[in-house]
Coordinates of C-alpha atoms and ligand atoms in Angstrom, one line a residue:
X519 CA 17.8 -16.2 4.6
X520 CA 15.3 -16.0 7.4
X521 CA 13.6 -12.7 8.3
X522 CA 14.4 -12.3 12.0
X523 CA 14.6 -8.6 12.7
X524 CA 12.2 -5.7 12.3
X525 CA 12.2 -1.9 12.6
X526 CA 9.1 -0.1 13.8
X527 CA 9.4 3.7 13.1
X528 CA 7.4 5.5 15.8
X529 CA 9.0 8.9 16.0
X530 CA 6.6 11.0 13.9
X531 CA 4.9 14.1 15.2
X532 CA 1.4 12.8 14.4
X533 CA 0.3 16.3 13.4
X534 CA -3.1 15.0 12.1
X535 CA -4.0 13.9 15.6
X536 CA -2.9 16.9 17.6
X537 CA -3.3 17.8 20.4
X538 CA -3.7 14.1 21.4
X539 CA -0.2 13.5 20.1
X540 CA 1.5 16.5 21.7
X541 CA 2.9 14.5 24.6
X542 CA 2.1 10.9 23.5
X543 CA 3.2 9.2 20.3
X544 CA 0.3 8.3 18.1
X545 CA 1.5 4.7 18.2
X546 CA 0.3 4.6 21.9
X547 CA -3.2 5.8 21.1
X548 CA -5.5 3.0 22.3
X549 CA -7.8 1.0 20.1
X550 CA -10.4 0.6 22.9
X551 CA -8.0 -0.9 25.5
X552 CA -4.9 -1.8 23.5
X553 CA -2.3 0.7 22.1
X554 CA -1.9 0.5 18.3
X555 CA 1.8 -0.5 18.7
X556 CA 0.9 -3.5 20.8
X557 CA -1.2 -4.9 17.8
X558 CA 1.9 -4.4 15.7
X559 CA 4.3 -6.1 18.1
X560 CA 1.9 -9.0 18.4
X561 CA 1.8 -9.2 14.6
X562 CA 5.6 -9.2 14.3
X563 CA 5.9 -11.9 16.9
X564 CA 3.2 -14.1 15.3
X565 CA 5.1 -13.7 12.0
X566 CA 8.3 -15.1 13.4
X567 CA 10.2 -11.9 14.2
X568 CA 12.7 -12.3 17.1
X569 CA 14.2 -8.9 17.5
X570 CA 12.5 -5.5 17.1
X571 CA 13.9 -2.0 17.0
X572 CA 11.4 0.7 17.8
X573 CA 12.6 4.1 16.6
X574 CA 11.2 6.7 19.1
X575 CA 11.0 10.4 19.3
X576 CA 10.4 12.1 22.6
X577 CA 9.4 10.5 25.9
X578 CA 9.6 6.9 27.3
X579 CA 6.0 5.9 27.2
X580 CA 6.5 3.1 24.6
X581 CA 9.4 1.7 26.6
X582 CA 7.3 1.7 29.8
X583 CA 4.4 -0.1 28.1
X584 CA 6.6 -3.0 27.0
X585 CA 8.4 -3.3 30.3
X586 CA 7.0 -5.2 33.3
X587 CA 5.2 -3.0 35.9
X588 CA 6.0 -4.6 39.3
X589 CA 4.0 -2.2 41.5
X590 CA 0.9 -2.5 39.3
X591 CA 1.2 -6.2 39.0
X592 CA 1.5 -6.6 42.8
X593 CA -1.5 -4.3 43.3
X594 CA -3.6 -6.4 40.9
X595 CA -2.5 -9.6 42.5
X596 CA -3.4 -8.3 46.0
X597 CA -6.9 -7.3 44.8
X598 CA -7.5 -10.6 43.0
X599 CA -7.8 -8.9 39.6
X600 CA -6.3 -11.9 37.8
X601 CA -7.9 -11.1 34.4
X602 CA -6.4 -7.6 34.4
X603 CA -3.0 -9.1 35.6
X604 CA -3.1 -11.5 32.6
X605 CA -3.8 -8.5 30.3
X606 CA -0.8 -6.5 31.5
X607 CA 1.6 -9.5 31.4
X608 CA 0.6 -11.4 28.2
X609 CA 2.5 -9.3 25.7
X610 CA 5.7 -8.8 27.7
X611 CA 8.6 -10.8 26.2
X612 CA 6.9 -11.6 22.9
X613 CA 10.1 -10.5 21.2
X614 CA 13.3 -8.8 22.2
X615 CA 12.6 -5.1 21.9
X616 CA 15.3 -2.5 21.5
X617 CA 14.9 1.2 21.3
X618 CA 16.8 4.0 19.5
X619 CA 16.1 7.7 19.2
X620 CA 15.6 9.5 16.0
X621 CA 17.1 12.7 17.3
X622 CA 15.8 14.8 14.5
X623 CA 12.5 14.1 12.7
X624 CA 13.8 13.9 9.1
X625 CA 11.3 11.5 7.6
X626 CA 10.4 7.8 7.3
X627 CA 13.5 7.0 5.2
X628 CA 15.7 8.6 7.8
X629 CA 14.0 6.7 10.7
X630 CA 14.7 3.4 8.9
X631 CA 18.3 4.4 8.3
X632 CA 18.8 5.0 12.0
X633 CA 18.3 1.2 12.4
X634 CA 21.2 0.3 10.1
X635 CA 23.6 -1.0 12.9
X636 CA 20.9 -3.0 14.5
X637 CA 20.0 -4.8 11.3
X638 CA 23.6 -5.5 10.1
X639 CA 23.7 -7.1 6.7
X640 CA 20.5 -9.2 6.7
X641 CA 17.1 -8.7 5.0
X642 CA 14.6 -7.3 7.5
X643 CA 11.0 -6.2 8.0
X644 CA 9.5 -2.7 8.5
X645 CA 6.1 -2.2 10.2
X646 CA 4.8 1.3 10.4
X647 CA 3.8 2.2 13.9
X648 CA 0.5 3.7 12.9
X649 CA -0.9 0.9 10.7
X650 CA -2.3 -2.4 11.8
X651 CA -4.2 -5.3 10.3
X652 CA -6.9 -7.8 11.2
X653 CA -5.5 -10.6 9.1
X654 CA -4.9 -14.4 9.2
X655 CA -2.2 -15.3 8.5
X656 CA -0.8 -12.1 10.0
X657 CA 0.0 -9.4 7.4
X658 CA 3.7 -9.5 7.9
X659 CA 3.8 -13.3 7.7
X660 CA 2.2 -13.0 4.2
X661 CA 5.1 -10.8 3.1
X662 CA 7.7 -13.1 4.7
X663 CA 6.1 -16.1 2.8
X664 CA 6.7 -14.0 -0.3
X665 CA 10.3 -13.3 0.6
X666 CA 10.9 -17.0 1.3
X667 CA 9.8 -17.7 -2.3
X668 CA 11.4 -14.8 -4.2
X669 CA 14.3 -13.7 -2.0
X670 CA 13.9 -10.0 -2.8
X671 CA 12.3 -6.9 -1.3
X672 CA 8.5 -7.1 -1.0
X673 CA 6.1 -4.2 -0.4
X674 CA 2.8 -4.8 1.3
X675 CA -0.1 -3.3 -0.8
X676 CA -3.8 -3.0 -0.9
X677 CA -6.2 -1.5 -3.5
X678 CA -7.6 1.8 -2.5
X679 CA -10.5 3.9 -3.9
X680 CA -9.5 6.2 -6.8
X681 CA -10.2 9.3 -4.7
X682 CA -7.8 8.1 -2.0
X683 CA -4.6 7.6 -4.1
X684 CA -3.3 11.1 -3.2
X685 CA -3.0 10.0 0.5
X686 CA -0.6 7.1 -0.1
X687 CA 2.6 5.9 -1.8
X688 CA 1.2 4.3 -5.0
X689 CA 2.8 1.4 -6.8
X690 CA 2.8 0.9 -10.5
X691 CA 3.3 -2.9 -10.9
X692 CA 2.9 -5.8 -13.4
X693 CA 1.0 -8.8 -12.1
X694 CA 3.4 -11.7 -11.5
X695 CA 1.7 -14.7 -9.8
X696 CA -1.1 -15.0 -7.2
X697 CA -0.9 -12.0 -4.9
X698 CA 2.5 -10.8 -6.1
X699 CA 3.4 -8.2 -8.7
X700 CA 6.7 -6.8 -10.1
X701 CA 7.2 -3.1 -9.3
X702 CA 7.9 -0.7 -12.1
X703 CA 7.8 2.6 -10.2
X704 CA 6.5 4.2 -7.0
X705 CA 4.8 7.6 -6.7
X706 CA 4.4 9.3 -3.3
X707 CA 1.0 10.8 -2.9
X708 CA 0.1 11.3 -6.6
X709 CA -2.6 13.9 -7.4
X710 CA -5.9 12.2 -8.2
X711 CA -6.3 11.4 -11.9
X712 CA -2.6 11.4 -12.6
X713 CA -2.0 7.6 -12.2
X714 CA -4.0 4.5 -13.2
X715 CA -2.8 2.3 -10.4
X716 CA -4.7 2.1 -7.1
X717 CA -2.2 -0.1 -5.3
X718 CA -1.2 1.7 -2.1
X719 CA 1.7 0.8 0.2
X720 CA 0.2 -0.1 3.5
X721 CA 3.0 0.1 6.0
X722 CA 4.6 -3.4 5.7
X723 CA 7.9 -4.0 4.0
X724 CA 10.6 -6.6 3.6
X725 CA 13.7 -4.9 2.5
X726 CA 17.2 -6.1 1.5
X727 CA 20.0 -4.3 3.3
X728 CA 21.0 -2.6 0.1
X729 CA 18.4 0.0 1.1
X730 CA 20.8 1.4 3.7
X731 CA 23.4 2.5 1.2
X732 CA 20.7 4.2 -0.8
X733 CA 19.2 6.0 2.3
X734 CA 22.7 7.1 3.4
X735 CA 22.8 9.7 0.6
X736 CA 19.1 10.1 -0.1
X737 CA 18.2 13.8 -0.5
X738 CA 15.0 15.2 1.1
X739 CA 11.9 14.8 -1.2
X740 CA 8.2 15.7 -0.8
X741 CA 7.7 17.8 2.3
X742 CA 11.4 18.2 2.8
X743 CA 11.6 14.7 4.3
X744 CA 13.9 11.8 3.5
X745 CA 11.3 9.6 1.8
X746 CA 11.4 5.8 1.8
X747 CA 9.5 5.9 -1.5
X748 CA 12.3 7.8 -3.2
X749 CA 14.9 5.3 -1.9
X750 CA 12.7 2.4 -3.0
X751 CA 12.6 3.9 -6.5
X752 CA 16.4 3.8 -6.6
X753 CA 16.4 0.3 -5.1
X754 CA 14.3 -1.1 -7.9
X755 CA 16.9 0.1 -10.5
X756 CA 19.4 -2.2 -8.8
X757 CA 17.3 -5.2 -7.9
X758 CA 13.8 -6.6 -8.3
X759 CA 11.1 -5.3 -5.9
X760 CA 7.8 -7.1 -5.7
X761 CA 4.5 -6.3 -4.1
X762 CA 2.3 -8.6 -2.0
X763 CA -1.4 -7.8 -1.8
X764 CA -2.2 -8.3 1.8
X765 CA -5.3 -10.3 2.6
X766 CA -7.0 -8.8 5.6
X767 CA -8.5 -5.5 7.0
X768 CA -6.0 -2.7 7.0
X769 CA -6.3 0.2 9.6
X770 CA -4.3 3.4 9.1
X771 CA -4.8 5.1 12.5
X772 CA -2.8 8.2 11.6
X773 CA -5.8 10.4 10.9
X774 CA -9.0 11.0 12.9
X775 CA -11.3 9.0 10.5
X776 CA -8.9 6.0 10.3
X777 CA -8.5 6.0 14.0
X778 CA -12.3 6.1 14.6
X779 CA -12.9 3.3 12.0
X780 CA -10.2 1.1 13.7
X781 CA -12.0 1.5 17.0
X782 CA -15.4 0.6 15.5
X783 CA -13.9 -2.4 13.7
X784 CA -12.4 -3.8 16.9
X785 CA -15.6 -3.0 18.8
X786 CA -17.3 -5.4 16.3
X787 CA -15.3 -8.2 17.9
X788 CA -16.2 -7.3 21.5
X789 CA -19.7 -9.0 21.9
X790 CA -21.2 -6.9 24.7
X791 CA -19.5 -3.7 23.8
X792 CA -20.8 -4.0 20.2
X793 CA -24.5 -4.3 21.4
X794 CA -24.1 -1.5 23.9
X795 CA -22.5 0.7 21.3
X796 CA -25.4 0.0 18.8
X797 CA -27.9 1.2 21.4
X798 CA -25.8 4.3 22.3
X799 CA -25.4 5.2 18.6
X800 CA -29.1 4.9 18.0
X801 CA -29.8 7.2 21.0
X802 CA -27.1 9.7 19.9
X803 CA -28.5 9.9 16.4
X804 CA -32.0 10.3 17.9
X805 CA -30.8 13.2 20.1
X806 CA -29.2 14.8 17.1
X807 CA -32.5 14.7 15.3
X808 CA -34.3 16.3 18.3
X809 CA -31.9 19.2 18.5
X810 CA -33.0 22.0 16.2
X811 CA -30.1 23.2 14.0
X812 CA -29.1 26.8 14.3
X813 CA -30.3 27.5 10.7
X814 CA -33.9 26.6 11.5
Ligands
LIG2293 P1 3.7 9.6 8.9 O1 4.1 10.6 7.9 O2 2.3 9.0 8.8 O3 3.7 10.1 10.4 O4 4.8 8.5 9.1 P2 3.7 11.6 11.0 O5 4.6 12.5 10.3 O6 3.9 11.4 12.4 O7 2.2 12.0 10.7 P3 1.5 13.4 10.4 O8 1.4 13.5 8.9 O9 2.3 14.5 11.1 O10 0.1 13.3 11.0 C1 4.6 7.1 9.0 C2 5.3 6.4 10.2 O11 6.7 6.8 10.2 C3 7.0 7.3 11.5 C4 5.7 7.7 12.1 O12 5.8 7.7 13.6 C5 4.7 6.8 11.6 O13 4.6 5.6 12.3 N1 8.0 8.4 11.3 C6 7.7 9.4 10.4 C7 9.2 8.4 12.0 O14 9.4 7.5 12.8 N2 10.1 9.4 11.8 C8 9.9 10.4 10.9 O15 10.7 11.3 10.8 C9 8.7 10.4 10.2

């Protein structure tokens, strides 16, 4: 079966980035001039996804971004700003985008369950709205290639440093072939030193529709939230679940350091901006050296 549909959960509170996320979803925070969720839609489209459901919380800012903006386009046309016009138009219509509200923020597992009707009975993709990749082939396409081979649920993973395991869902898995492994169990944010594995889930999943029956009666877990990780642990008692180690650079923009690192990484691809930034950084560091600290 072909993977045609995807869910992007984007209804979190983004508490680690408050107050920026008070009135704007973190998925809309710009990486220089492009909102994070635009990178994700581009990845999904480049991976062959035709229909996307974005699960939203408050506000309509995501809907507005992926809609055409006639007044703005007319204005840019009149002013002869054709490069800007291209930028506001190029990502419209990359895929069919639908929206649904997660009326209560009950956790990632719940946000995915909200998409049950949209998905119907077919296997589907999930792309977390606050994680994006610099990867070729695109990260999701790597997972879809795995699904085409193994016809079972596939979790995108990458190896993280030992002192970072407590931030992620960690996968205990047996190597299978190439970048794929067979999942034995999943542990949500394990305390450092309690698990040997350093394979972290990185916000990309291919799931069989069996996950919906499991999520339907999944009790709240860590943090009182309906956790996808708990549901996946139950899924793997019913059917095989594999991991796919994604080749590429992963950005988790859900916390201040990850957000800043993503901006710097993307700056690295913007020739002039990169050089200007280098000069500015040198000056800023110089200024810091010149300011006597209060302890002196
Ligand atoms: P996170 O747990 O990283 O998002 O969820 P959060 O809760 O917004 O972040 P903090 O911890 O408060 O800073 C991962 C993804 O799942 C979505 C988020 O928007 C994010 O893209 N999510 C999470 C939902 O859509 N609904 C939820 O109930 C929870």
